[in-house]
Structure formats: structure tokens, C-alpha cells
Coordinates of C-alpha atoms in Angstrom, one line a residue:
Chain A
X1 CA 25.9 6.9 -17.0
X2 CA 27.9 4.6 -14.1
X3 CA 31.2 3.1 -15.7
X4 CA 33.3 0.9 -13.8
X5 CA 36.6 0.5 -15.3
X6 CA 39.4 -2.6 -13.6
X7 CA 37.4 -1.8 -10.2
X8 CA 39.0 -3.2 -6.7
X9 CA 37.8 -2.7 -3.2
X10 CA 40.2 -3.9 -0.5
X11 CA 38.8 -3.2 3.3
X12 CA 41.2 -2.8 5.8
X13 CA 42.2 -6.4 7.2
X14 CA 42.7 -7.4 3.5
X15 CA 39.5 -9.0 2.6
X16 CA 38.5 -8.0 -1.0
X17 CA 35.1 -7.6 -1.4
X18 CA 35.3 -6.6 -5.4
X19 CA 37.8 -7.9 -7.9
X20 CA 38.5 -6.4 -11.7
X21 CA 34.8 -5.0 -12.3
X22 CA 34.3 -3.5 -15.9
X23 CA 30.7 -2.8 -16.4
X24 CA 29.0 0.0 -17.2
X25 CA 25.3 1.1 -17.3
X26 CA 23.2 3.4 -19.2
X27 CA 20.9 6.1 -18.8
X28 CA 17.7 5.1 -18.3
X29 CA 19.0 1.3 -18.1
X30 CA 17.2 -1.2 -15.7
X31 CA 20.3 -3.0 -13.7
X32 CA 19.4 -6.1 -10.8
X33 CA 22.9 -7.3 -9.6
X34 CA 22.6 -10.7 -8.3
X35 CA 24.4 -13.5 -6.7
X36 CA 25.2 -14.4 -3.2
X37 CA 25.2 -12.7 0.1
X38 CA 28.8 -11.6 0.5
X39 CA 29.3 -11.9 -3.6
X40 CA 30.0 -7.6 -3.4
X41 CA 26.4 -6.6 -4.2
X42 CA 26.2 -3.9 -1.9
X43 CA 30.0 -3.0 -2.1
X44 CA 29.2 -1.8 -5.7
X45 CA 26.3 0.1 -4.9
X46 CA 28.5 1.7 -2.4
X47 CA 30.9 2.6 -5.3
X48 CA 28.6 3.8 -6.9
X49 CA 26.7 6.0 -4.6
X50 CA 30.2 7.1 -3.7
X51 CA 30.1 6.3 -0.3
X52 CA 32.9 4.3 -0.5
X53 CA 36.1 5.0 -2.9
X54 CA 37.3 2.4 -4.8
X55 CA 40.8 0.6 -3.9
X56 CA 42.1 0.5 -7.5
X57 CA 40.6 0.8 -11.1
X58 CA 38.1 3.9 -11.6
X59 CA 34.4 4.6 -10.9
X60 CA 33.2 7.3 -13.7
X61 CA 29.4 8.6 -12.7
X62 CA 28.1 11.2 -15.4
X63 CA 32.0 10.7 -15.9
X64 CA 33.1 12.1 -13.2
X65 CA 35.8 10.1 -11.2
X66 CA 34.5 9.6 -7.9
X67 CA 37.8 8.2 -6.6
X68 CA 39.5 11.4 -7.3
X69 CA 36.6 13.6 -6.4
X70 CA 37.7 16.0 -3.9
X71 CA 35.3 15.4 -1.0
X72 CA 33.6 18.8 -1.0
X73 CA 32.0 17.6 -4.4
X74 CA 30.7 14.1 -3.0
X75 CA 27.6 15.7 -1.6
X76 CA 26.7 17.5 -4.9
X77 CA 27.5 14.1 -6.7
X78 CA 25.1 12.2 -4.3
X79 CA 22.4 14.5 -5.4
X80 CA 21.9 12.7 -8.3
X81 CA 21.0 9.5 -7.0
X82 CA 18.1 8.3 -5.4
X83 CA 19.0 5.7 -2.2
X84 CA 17.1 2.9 -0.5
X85 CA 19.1 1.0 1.7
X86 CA 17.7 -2.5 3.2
X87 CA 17.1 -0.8 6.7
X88 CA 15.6 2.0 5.4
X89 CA 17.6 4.6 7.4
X90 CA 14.4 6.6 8.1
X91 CA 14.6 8.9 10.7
X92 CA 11.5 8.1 13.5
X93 CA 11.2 11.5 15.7
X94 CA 9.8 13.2 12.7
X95 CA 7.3 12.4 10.8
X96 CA 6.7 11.0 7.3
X97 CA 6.6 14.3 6.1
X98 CA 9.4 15.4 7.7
X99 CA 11.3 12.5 6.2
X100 CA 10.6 12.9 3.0
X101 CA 11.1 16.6 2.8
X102 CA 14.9 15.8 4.1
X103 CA 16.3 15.7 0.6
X104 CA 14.5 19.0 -0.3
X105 CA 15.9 21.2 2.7
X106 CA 19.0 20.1 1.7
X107 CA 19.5 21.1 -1.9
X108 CA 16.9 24.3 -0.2
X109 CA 14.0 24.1 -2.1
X110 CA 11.6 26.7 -1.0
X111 CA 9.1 25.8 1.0
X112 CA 6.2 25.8 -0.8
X113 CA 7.4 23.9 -3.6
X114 CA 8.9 21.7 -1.8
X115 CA 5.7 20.5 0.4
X116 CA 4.1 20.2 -3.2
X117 CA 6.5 17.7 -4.5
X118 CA 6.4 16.0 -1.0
X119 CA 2.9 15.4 -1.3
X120 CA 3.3 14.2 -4.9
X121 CA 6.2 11.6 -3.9
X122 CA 3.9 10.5 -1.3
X123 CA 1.1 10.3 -3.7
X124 CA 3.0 8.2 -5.6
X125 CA 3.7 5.7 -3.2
X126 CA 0.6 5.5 -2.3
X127 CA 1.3 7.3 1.4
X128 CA -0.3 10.4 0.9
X129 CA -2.9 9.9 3.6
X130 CA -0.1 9.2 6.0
X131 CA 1.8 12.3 6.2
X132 CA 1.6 13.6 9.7
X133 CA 2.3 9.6 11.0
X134 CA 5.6 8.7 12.7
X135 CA 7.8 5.7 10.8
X136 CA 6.9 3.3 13.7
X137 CA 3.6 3.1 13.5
X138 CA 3.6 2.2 9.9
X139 CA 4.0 -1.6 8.4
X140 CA 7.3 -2.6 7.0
X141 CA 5.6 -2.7 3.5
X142 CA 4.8 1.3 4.1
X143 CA 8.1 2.0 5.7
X144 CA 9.9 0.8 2.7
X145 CA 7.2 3.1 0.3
X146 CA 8.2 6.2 2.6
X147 CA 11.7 5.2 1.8
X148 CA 11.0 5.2 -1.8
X149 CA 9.1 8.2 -1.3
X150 CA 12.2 10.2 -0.3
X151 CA 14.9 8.6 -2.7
X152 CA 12.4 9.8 -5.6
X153 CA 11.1 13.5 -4.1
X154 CA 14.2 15.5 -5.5
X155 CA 13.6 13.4 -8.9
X156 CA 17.1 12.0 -9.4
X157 CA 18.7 10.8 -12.2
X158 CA 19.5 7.7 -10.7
X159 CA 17.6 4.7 -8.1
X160 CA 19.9 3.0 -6.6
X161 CA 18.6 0.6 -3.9
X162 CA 19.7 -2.3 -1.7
X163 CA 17.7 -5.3 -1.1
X164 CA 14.9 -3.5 -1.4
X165 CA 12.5 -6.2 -1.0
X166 CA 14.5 -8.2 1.9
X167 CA 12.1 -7.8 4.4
X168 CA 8.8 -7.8 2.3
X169 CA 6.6 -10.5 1.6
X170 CA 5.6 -11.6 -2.3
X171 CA 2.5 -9.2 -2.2
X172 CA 5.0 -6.0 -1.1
X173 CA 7.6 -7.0 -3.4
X174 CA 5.2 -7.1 -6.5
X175 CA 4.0 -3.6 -5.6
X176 CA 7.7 -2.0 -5.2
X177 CA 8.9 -4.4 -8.5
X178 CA 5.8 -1.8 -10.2
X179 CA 6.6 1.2 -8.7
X180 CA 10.9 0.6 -9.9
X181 CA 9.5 -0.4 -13.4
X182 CA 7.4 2.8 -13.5
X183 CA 10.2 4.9 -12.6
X184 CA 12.0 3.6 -15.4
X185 CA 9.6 4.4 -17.6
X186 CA 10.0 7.7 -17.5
X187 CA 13.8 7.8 -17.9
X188 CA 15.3 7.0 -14.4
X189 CA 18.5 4.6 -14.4
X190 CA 17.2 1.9 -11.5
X191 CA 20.1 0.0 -10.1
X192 CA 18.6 -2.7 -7.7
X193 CA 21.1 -5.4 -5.7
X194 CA 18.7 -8.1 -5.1
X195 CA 18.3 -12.1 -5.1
X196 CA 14.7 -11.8 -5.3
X197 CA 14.2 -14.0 -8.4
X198 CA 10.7 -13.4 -8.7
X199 CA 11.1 -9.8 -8.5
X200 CA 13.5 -10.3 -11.8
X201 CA 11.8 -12.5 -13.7
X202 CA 8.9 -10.3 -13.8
X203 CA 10.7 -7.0 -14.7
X204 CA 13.1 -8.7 -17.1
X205 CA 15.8 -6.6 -16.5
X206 CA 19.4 -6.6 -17.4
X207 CA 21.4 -9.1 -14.7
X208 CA 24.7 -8.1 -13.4
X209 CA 25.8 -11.3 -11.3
X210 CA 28.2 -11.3 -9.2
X211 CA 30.0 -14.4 -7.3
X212 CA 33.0 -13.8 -5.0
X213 CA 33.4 -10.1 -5.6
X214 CA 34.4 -11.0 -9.5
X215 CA 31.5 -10.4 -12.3
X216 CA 30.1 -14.1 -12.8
X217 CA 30.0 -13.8 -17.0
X218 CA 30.9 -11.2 -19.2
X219 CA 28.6 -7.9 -19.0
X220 CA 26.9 -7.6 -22.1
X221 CA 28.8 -4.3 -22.9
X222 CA 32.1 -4.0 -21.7
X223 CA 33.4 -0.8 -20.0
X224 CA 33.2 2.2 -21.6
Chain B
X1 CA 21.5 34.4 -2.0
X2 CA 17.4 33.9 -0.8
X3 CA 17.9 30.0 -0.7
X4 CA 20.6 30.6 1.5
X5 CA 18.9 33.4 4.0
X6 CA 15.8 31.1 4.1
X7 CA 17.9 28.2 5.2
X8 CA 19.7 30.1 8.0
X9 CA 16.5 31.7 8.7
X10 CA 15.1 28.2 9.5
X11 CA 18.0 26.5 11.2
X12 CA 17.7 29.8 13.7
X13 CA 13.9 29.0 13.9
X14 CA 14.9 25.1 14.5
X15 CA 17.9 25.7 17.0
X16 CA 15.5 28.5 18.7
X17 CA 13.0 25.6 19.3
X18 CA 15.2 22.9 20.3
X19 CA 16.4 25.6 23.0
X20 CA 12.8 26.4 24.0
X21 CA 12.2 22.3 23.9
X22 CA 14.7 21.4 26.9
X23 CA 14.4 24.0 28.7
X24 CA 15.3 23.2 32.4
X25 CA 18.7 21.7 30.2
X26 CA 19.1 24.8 28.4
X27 CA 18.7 27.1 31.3
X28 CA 21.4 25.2 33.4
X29 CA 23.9 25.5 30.6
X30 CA 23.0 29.1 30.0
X31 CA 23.0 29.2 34.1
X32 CA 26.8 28.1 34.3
X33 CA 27.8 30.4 31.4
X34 CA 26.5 33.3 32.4
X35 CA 28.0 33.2 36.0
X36 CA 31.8 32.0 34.5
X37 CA 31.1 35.4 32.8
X38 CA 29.6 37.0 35.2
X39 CA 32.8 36.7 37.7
X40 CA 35.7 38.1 35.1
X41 CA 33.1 40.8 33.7
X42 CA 32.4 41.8 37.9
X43 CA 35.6 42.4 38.2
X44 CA 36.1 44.4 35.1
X45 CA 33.4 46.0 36.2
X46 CA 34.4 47.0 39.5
X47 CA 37.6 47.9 38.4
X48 CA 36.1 50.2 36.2
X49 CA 34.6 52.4 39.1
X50 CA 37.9 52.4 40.9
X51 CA 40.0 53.7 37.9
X52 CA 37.2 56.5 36.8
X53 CA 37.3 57.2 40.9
X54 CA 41.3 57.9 40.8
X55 CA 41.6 59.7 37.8
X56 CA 38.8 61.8 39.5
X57 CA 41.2 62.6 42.0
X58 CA 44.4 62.4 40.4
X59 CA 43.5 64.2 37.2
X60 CA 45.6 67.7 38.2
X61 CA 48.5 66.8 40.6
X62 CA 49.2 69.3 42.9
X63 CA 52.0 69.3 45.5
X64 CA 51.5 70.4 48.8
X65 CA 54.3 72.5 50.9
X66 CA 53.9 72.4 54.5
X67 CA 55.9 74.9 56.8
X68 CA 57.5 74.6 59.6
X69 CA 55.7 75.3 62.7
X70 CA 57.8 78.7 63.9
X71 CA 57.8 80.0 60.1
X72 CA 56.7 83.5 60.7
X73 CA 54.4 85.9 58.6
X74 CA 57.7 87.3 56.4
X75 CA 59.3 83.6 56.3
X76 CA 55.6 83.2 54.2
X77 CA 55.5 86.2 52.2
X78 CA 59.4 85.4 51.1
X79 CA 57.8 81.7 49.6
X80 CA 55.2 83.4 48.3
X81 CA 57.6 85.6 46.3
X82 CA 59.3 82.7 45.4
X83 CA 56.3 80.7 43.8
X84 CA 54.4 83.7 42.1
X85 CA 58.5 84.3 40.6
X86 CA 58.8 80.3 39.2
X87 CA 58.1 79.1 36.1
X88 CA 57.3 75.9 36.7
X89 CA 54.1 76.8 38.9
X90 CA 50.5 77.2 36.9
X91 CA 49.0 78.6 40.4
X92 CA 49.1 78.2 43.8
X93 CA 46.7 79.1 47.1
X94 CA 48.0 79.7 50.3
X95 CA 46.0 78.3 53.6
X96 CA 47.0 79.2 57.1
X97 CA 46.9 77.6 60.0
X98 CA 43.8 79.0 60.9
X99 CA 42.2 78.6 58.0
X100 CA 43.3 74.6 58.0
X101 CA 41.8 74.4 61.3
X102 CA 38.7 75.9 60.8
X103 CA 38.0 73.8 58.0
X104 CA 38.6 70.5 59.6
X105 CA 36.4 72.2 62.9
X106 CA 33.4 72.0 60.0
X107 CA 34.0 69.8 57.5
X108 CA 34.9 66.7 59.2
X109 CA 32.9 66.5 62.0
X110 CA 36.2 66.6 64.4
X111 CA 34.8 69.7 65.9
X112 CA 35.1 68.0 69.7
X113 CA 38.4 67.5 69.6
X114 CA 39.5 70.6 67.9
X115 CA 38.6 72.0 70.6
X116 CA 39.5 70.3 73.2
X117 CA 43.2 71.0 71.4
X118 CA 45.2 73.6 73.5
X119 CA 47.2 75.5 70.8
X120 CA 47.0 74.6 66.7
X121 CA 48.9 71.6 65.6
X122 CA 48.4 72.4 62.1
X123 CA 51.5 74.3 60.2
X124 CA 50.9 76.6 57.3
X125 CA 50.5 75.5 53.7
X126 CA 50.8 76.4 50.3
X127 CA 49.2 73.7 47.6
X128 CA 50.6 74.1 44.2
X129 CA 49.4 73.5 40.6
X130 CA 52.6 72.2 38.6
X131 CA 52.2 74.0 35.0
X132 CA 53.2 70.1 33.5
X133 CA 51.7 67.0 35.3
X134 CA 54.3 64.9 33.9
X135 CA 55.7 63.0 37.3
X136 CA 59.4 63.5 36.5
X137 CA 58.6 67.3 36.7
X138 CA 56.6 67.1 39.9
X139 CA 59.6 64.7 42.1
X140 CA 62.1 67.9 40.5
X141 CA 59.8 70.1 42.2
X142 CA 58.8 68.4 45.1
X143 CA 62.9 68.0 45.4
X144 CA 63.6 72.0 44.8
X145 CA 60.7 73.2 46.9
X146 CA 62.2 70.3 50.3
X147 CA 65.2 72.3 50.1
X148 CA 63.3 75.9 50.4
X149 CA 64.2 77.7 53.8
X150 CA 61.2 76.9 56.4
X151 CA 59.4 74.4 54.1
X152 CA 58.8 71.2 56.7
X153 CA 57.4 68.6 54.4
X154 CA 56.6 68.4 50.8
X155 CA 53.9 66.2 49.4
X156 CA 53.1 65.0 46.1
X157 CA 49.3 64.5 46.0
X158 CA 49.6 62.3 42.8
X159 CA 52.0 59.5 44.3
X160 CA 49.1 57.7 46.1
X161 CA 47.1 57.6 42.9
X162 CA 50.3 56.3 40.8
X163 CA 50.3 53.6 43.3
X164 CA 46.3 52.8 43.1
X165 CA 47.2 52.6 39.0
X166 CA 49.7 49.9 39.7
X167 CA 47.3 47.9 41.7
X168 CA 44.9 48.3 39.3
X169 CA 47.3 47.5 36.5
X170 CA 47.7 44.1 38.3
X171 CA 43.8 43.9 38.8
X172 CA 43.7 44.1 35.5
X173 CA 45.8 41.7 34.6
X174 CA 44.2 39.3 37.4
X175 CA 40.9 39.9 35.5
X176 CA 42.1 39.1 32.0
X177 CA 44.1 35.6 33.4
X178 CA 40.2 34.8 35.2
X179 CA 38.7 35.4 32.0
X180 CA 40.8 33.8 29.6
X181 CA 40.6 30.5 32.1
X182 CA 36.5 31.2 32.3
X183 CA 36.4 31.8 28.2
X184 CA 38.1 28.3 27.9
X185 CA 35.3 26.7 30.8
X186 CA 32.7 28.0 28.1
X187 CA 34.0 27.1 25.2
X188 CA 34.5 23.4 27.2
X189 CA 30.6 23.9 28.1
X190 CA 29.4 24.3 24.2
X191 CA 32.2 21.4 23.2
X192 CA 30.7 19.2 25.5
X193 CA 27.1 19.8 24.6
X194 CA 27.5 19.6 21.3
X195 CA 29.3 16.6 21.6
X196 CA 26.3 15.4 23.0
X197 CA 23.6 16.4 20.5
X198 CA 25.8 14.9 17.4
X199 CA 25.7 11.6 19.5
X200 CA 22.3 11.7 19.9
X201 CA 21.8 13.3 16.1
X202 CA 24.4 10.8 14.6
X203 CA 21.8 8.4 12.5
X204 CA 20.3 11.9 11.3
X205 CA 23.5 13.2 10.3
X206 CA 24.7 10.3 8.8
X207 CA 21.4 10.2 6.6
X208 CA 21.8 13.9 5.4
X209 CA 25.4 13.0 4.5
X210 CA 24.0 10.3 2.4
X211 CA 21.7 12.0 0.2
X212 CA 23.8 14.7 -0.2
X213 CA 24.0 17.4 2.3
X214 CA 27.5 19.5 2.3
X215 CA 29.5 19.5 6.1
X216 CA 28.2 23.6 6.0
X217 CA 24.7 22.5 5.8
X218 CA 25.4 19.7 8.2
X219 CA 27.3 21.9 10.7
X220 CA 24.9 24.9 10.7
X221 CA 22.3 23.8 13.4
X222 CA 25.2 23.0 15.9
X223 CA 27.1 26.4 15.2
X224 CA 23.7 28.1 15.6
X225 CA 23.1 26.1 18.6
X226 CA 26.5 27.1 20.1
X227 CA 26.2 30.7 19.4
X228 CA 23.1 31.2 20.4
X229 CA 24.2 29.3 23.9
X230 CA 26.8 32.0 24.2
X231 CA 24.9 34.5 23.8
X232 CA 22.5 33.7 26.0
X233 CA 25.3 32.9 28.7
X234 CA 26.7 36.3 27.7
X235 CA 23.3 37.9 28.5
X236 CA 22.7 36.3 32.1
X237 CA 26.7 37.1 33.1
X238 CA 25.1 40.8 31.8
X239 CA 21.9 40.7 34.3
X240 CA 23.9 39.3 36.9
X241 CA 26.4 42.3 36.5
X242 CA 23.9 44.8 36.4
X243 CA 21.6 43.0 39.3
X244 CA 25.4 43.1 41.8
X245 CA 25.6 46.7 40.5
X246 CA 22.0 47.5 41.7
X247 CA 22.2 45.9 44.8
X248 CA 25.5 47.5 45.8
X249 CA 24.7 50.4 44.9
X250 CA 21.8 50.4 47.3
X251 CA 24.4 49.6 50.0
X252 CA 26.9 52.3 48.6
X253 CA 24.2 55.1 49.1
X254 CA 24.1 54.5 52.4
X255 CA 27.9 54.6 52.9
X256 CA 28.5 57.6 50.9
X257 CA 26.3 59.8 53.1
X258 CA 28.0 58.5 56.2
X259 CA 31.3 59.6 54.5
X260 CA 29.6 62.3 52.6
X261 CA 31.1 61.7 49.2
X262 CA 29.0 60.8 46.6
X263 CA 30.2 57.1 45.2
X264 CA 27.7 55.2 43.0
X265 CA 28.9 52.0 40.5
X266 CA 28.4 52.6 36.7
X267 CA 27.2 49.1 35.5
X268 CA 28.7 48.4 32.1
X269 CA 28.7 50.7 29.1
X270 CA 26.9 50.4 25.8
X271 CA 30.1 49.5 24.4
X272 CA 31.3 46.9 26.8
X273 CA 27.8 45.3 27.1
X274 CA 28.0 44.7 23.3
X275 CA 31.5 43.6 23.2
X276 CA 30.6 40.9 26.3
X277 CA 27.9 39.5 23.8
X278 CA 29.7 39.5 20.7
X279 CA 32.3 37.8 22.9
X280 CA 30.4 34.7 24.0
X281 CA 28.3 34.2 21.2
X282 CA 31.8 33.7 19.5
X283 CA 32.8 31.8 22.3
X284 CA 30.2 29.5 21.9
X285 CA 30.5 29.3 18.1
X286 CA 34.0 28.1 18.7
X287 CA 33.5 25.8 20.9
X288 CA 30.8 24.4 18.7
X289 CA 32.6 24.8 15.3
X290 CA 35.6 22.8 17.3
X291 CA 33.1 20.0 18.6
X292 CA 31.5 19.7 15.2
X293 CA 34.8 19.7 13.0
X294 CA 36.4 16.9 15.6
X295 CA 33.0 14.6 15.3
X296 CA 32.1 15.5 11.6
X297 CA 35.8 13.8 10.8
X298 CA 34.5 10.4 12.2
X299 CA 31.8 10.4 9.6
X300 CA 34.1 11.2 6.9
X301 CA 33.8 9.7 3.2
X302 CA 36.1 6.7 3.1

């Protein structure tokens, strides 16, 4: 559950990048937000992956308020989200293995289990044969699979991805569109800033659009 | 609790690796630790020898009185009355002139000149044990015994070795300033090294932050790193120690049957050892935890 309640971002040298957002999404609700580069798209996913704290108004994730959130918290709260950021942010002296077990060593899975899980993620993404590779000598299509792969190993409650399909051409897109919807399926909230229309018109999912940092129409339900 | 041994169990594995990985990088930074150690830890050591060496010789003061040359044999007995009849006197011994010579005639290898002397330049003696070492009671005595008919010259035996505690005093204090400055140099060493690393680390860090990994977790590598640094520094400042000990003492053998006095260095105690390597491995963990905390803050949560 993401609320956003009279939300305001302000950076530093006054430009406001969000203005008054009241939205909120759902559990196991399938979010594009849409309009414009610049319009604040990945400011609020920023909110909401609590990388950034919001200026004014209140961000309430599994309602907790991640403005107030003391900052020893934050990483605990970022466990429950699943990120995929436009450049991927993979890490390219290890190798896909490596990357994808990051999330795992972290929370400290044991070992075992968590090279079982790795090689499901992978599986899922269709890497699996790839393992011992390095990031650079894999296509931009698989690089962004390898960063799915590691935003879904420690099965979050939560997707929450930027421009995911920026870079990818209409065959690449398609696949990832298929691999969101399926994670949907089974119950994950998928949060995806895009202006891929293609990519929405086939997954039909609800639009958040955004122009100039306000919300472009009312959300269908109003803050909670 | 096991989550959390395996983890540190595998960041030492991973920091052990990264050590092994750079080596030539690794051994030049444990290089300059170990002799910035090395130098303070020498000199502790050193003056170590010399204090265990004077309390050797200073452990039971005695006081020697010398005679005048013309005291005759009843001019002796009457002193010897005197001490046997004082309280403050544990024991004495009595050496004569003749005695005194014919000990420096063997023992000192002065024989030729002996006796080339023409009449004994040595005056009688008696060396006394003072029943309290405490050195106000000695300069009372040495004062009481100076004013004794026929008593020449009174010496206290101990004065020499209150002024070789003095020097040492200031040695030691010489030693701690050296080390305090050389402690700092290391923990500048580790600061600057792990500054280093987190640049080169900083997309890595910056990606654990983001999907969740707690500063502890994210620090842990770099503390490791910085200990373990330390550590190693504090073990080559302990083979260098114990390498100048060896070598010096190979020297001092031959100097000590020249003299013939047995002096040999003790290298470092069980205790000290230990203490030198808790030392820098916390040295190094400082100056880590202090590089981390500064360059952690940049990456802070906004």
C-alpha cells in the first residue's frame, strides 16, 4: 500500500519538481505513471522508494511515514521494494551471479538458499545460462533482464521501476511488458514510470499522468 | 546470531582476499606501518633492557665508607664497633686495602699496572647494607657515617641508578610522544586508504544502499579492511623488533665477553607483543571507522 497525501518536493535552487500529489495505490495494483520528461515521473518513484523525502505533505508505505522515518529504518523499508532504475546500476566487476545475489547477502540469506533463489530469478528471466558472464558482455535487452532478475530475487512486495524499457527496442519491451504482467499475477504491486504507449496499451494498466509535477486528472481513488 | 557470524565470517574471507589480490599495494602499506611501529616499540623495547639492567644493580643500595689513608688497625676496629652497635645497618663487610688490591690485580685485568704501583693507593673500606632502602634513610646515613672519625669519603651506590631512572623516565616519555605521533601516521595511512577504496567502491555502495543495506553492513568490509591492515602492520613492527633484537644481540655477545658481563636484549614479552597487536589493529579500525563515517555521510538519504 503507497499513499501519497498533499505531496511537495522542492530541490534546492527552488525548482519543484512535484506539486499537491494525493494518490494512492494498492496491493497488488498495476500503476504506469506517464507524461512528459521532466513532468516528476521519477521524482515520485524516488518518494516512494524513499530515496528522497518529501518537502511537504506525507508519503505512507505499508503506512509508515517515510518522511519521518528515522534513517536507520530506511534500509529495512527499501527491502520491500523491488528497483530497476533506467541505467540499470549493475555492478560490472562481478558477475551476473554476483549481481543478483547482492540483495540476498544483504538481508543474509544463507548461502545455499540463496544461490537457489538466484538461479530461480535468473530462470525467470530467462538468464539462467548466463550466470558466470560479466554485465558487459551481455546485450542491453539481457542487461535490463539481469536487472529484473535482482529487483525480484528477494521477492518483494513491491516493483518499482524507471523507464524500464528506455533503451529497448519493441521486441525487448514486449518481453519485459510480460515478465511485469506476470509478476503481477501473483500478487506484486508494479509501479512502472514510463511513456512507452505501446507497452500500456497492451498491459491496460491503471495511468497515473503526470504534467508539470501536478497529477494531470483526478486519480481514480483519492488519497487514503 | 548465525546470520550474523556467517556474514562476518564472509566479509573476513572477502577483505582477506582483496588483501591477497593487491598484494605488492598491500605489502607497502603494511611495509610503512609496521616500521612507524617498529621505531616507538624499539625504543620501548630497548628501554626495557636498560631498566631490568639497573634495577639489577640497584635492587639493594648499599653505601660504601672509605677511610682515610693513615686510619690505623684500632681507628678500624672502633668503626666496626660502631656499625655492628647501629640500628640502622642490616649488615656490613669489611675489605682492606689489601684485599681491594688483590681483587682489582685479578679481576680486572689491571694486573700490569698494579704492579708497577710503588705502595697501595687504595684506602680501606667498609660497604654497608642499610636495613630500609628508602633514599631519605640512606643520604641520613651517608650524612652520619661523613661525620665518623677517619671515614674519608662516603658513597651512595644507589645515586647513579636514581639518576639512570630519571633518564629513563624521560626516555619514556620520549617514546610515548614518538608513538602517539606514529599511532596518528597509521591511523592517517588506513584513513587515506580507505578513502580510496570507497572512491573506487562508491557505485557499489551506493547500489547496496539502494536496495536496502544498513551503514553496519555497508561499513563492515572497510572496518575489516582497516583492522586487519593494522594488524598486519602491528605484526611486521613485531618481526622487525624481534629481527634488531637478534641481530644485536649477536653483536652484544661479543661485547659482553670483552667486558665479561653477561648482557643479552629480551625482545618483547608475551604480554607486550599482544598489546602491540591489539593496539594497531584498533588503530587501523579507527582510522577506517573515521574514513568510512566521514564518506558514508556524503551518501546520506536526503
Amino acid at each position: 500500500m503507497i499513499s501519497f497525501s498533499r505531496v511537495y518536493k522542492r530541490y534546492p535552487g527552488g525548482f519543484e519538481a512535484l506539486r499537491d500529489i494525493s494518490l494512492a495505490i494498492a496491493d497488488g495494483d498495476m500503476v504506469f505513471i506517464t507524461g512528459h520528461s521532466g513532468a516528476g515521473k521519477s521524482t515520485l518513484l524516488k518518494l516512494m522508494a524513499a530515496i528522497e523525502r518529501p518537502t511537504s505533505g506525507s508519503v505512507l508505505i505499508n503506512g509508515q511515514n517515510v518522511g519521518t522515518l528515522r534513517p536507520r529504518a530506511i534500509p529495512f523499508l527499501r527491502r520491500n521494494f523491488g528497483l530497476i532504475f533506467q541505467d540499470h546500476k549493475l555492478l560490472f566487476d562481478r558477475t551476473v551471479f554476483e549481481n543478483v545475489v547482492l540483495p540476498l547477502s544483504i538481508v543474509g540469506y544463507e548461502r545455499r538458499d540463496a544461490a537457489r533463489r538466484v538461479r530461480a530469478a535468473l530462470d525467470k528471466v530467462g538468464l539462467l545460462a548466463k550466470e558466470k558472464a560479466y554485465p558487459v558482455t551481455l546485450s542491453g535487452g539481457e542487461q535490463q533482464r539481469l536487472a529484473i532478475a535482482r529487483a525480484i530475487v528477494h521477492r518483494p512486495a513491491m516493483l518499482l521501476a524507471d523507464e524500464p524499457t528506455g533503451n529497448l527496442d519493441a521486441a525487448y519491451a514486449g518481453e519485459l511488458g510480460e515478465l511485469c504482467k506476470s509478476f503481477n499475477q501473483v500478487g506484486v504491486t508494479v509501479v512502472i514510470a514510463t511513456h512507452d504507449e505501446h507497452l500500456a496499451a497492451r498491459l491496460k494498466p491503471r495511468l497515473i499522468t503526470l504534467r508539470n509535477g501536478a497529477l494531470a486528472e483526478a486519480p481514480v481513488e483519492a488519497a487514503a | 546470531m548465525r546470520i550474523w557470524l556467517s556474514q562476518h565470517a564472509r566479509t573476513l574471507a572477502a577483505t582477506l582476499a582483496r588483501l591477497v589480490r593487491s598484494p605488492v599495494a598491500s605489502l607497502l602499506n603494511v611495509g610503512v606501518i609496521g616500521v612507524a611501529l617498529a621505531l616507538p616499540v624499539g625504543f620501548h623495547v630497548g628501554l626495557a633492557n636498560l631498566q631490568a639492567f639497573a634495577s639489577e644493580l640497584a635492587a639493594a643500595p648499599q653505601l660504601s665508607l672509605f677511610l682515610a689513608l693513615e686510619a690505623s688497625a684500632s681507628d678500624v676496629a672502633q668503626i666496626d664497633q660502631r656499625l655492628k652497635r647501629h640500628s640502622g645497618v642490616r649488615k656490613y663487610h669489611y675489605i682492606s686495602r689489601e684485599q681491594a688490591l688483590r681483587e682489582i690485580k685479578t679481576s680486572t685485568g689491571l694486573a700490569d699496572v698494579v704492579e708497577s704501583l710503588s705502595h697501595n693507593p687504595l684506602p680501606d673500606a667498609f660497604v654497608v647494607d642499610a636495613s630500609d632502602g628508602a633514599s631519605q634513610t640512606l643520604e641520613a646515613l651517608r650524612d652520619e657515617f661523613k661525620r665518623w672519625p677517619k671515614v674519608a669519603h662516603v658513597q651512595l651506590d644507589s645515586a647513579w641508578a636514581q639518576r639512570l631512572e630519571a633518564v629513563l623516565k624521560l626516555g619514556r616519555l620520549a617514546v610515548l610522544m614518538l608513538g602517539a605521533l606514529l599511532a596518528f601516521a597509521l591511523i592517517a595511512v588506513t584513513f587515506n586508504t580507505i578513502r580510496l577504496q570507497i572512491l573506487t567502491q562508491r557505485e557499489e555502495i551506493e547500489i547496496a544502499k539502494l536496495i536496502g543495506a544498513t551503514n553496519p553492513f555497508i561499513r563492515r568490509p572497510f572496518l575489516y579492511f582497516g583492522a586487519l591492515l593494522g594488524l598486519a602492520g602491528g605484526g611486521a613492527a613485531w618481526l622487525i623488533v624481534l629481527g634488531g633484537v637478534y641481530l644485536l644481540n649477536d653483536g652484544l655477545s661479543d661485547l659482553s665477553r670483552l667486558y665479561g658481563v653477561p648482557l643479552r636484549l629480551h625482545p618483547l614479552t608475551a604480554q607486550d607483543s599482544l598489546s602491540l597487536l591489539l593496539f594497531s589493529a584498533w588503530l587501523g579500525w579507527f582510522g577506517a571507522r573515521l574514513s568510512v563515517g566521514r564518506h558514508l555521510s556524503e551518501l546520506e538519504f536526503r
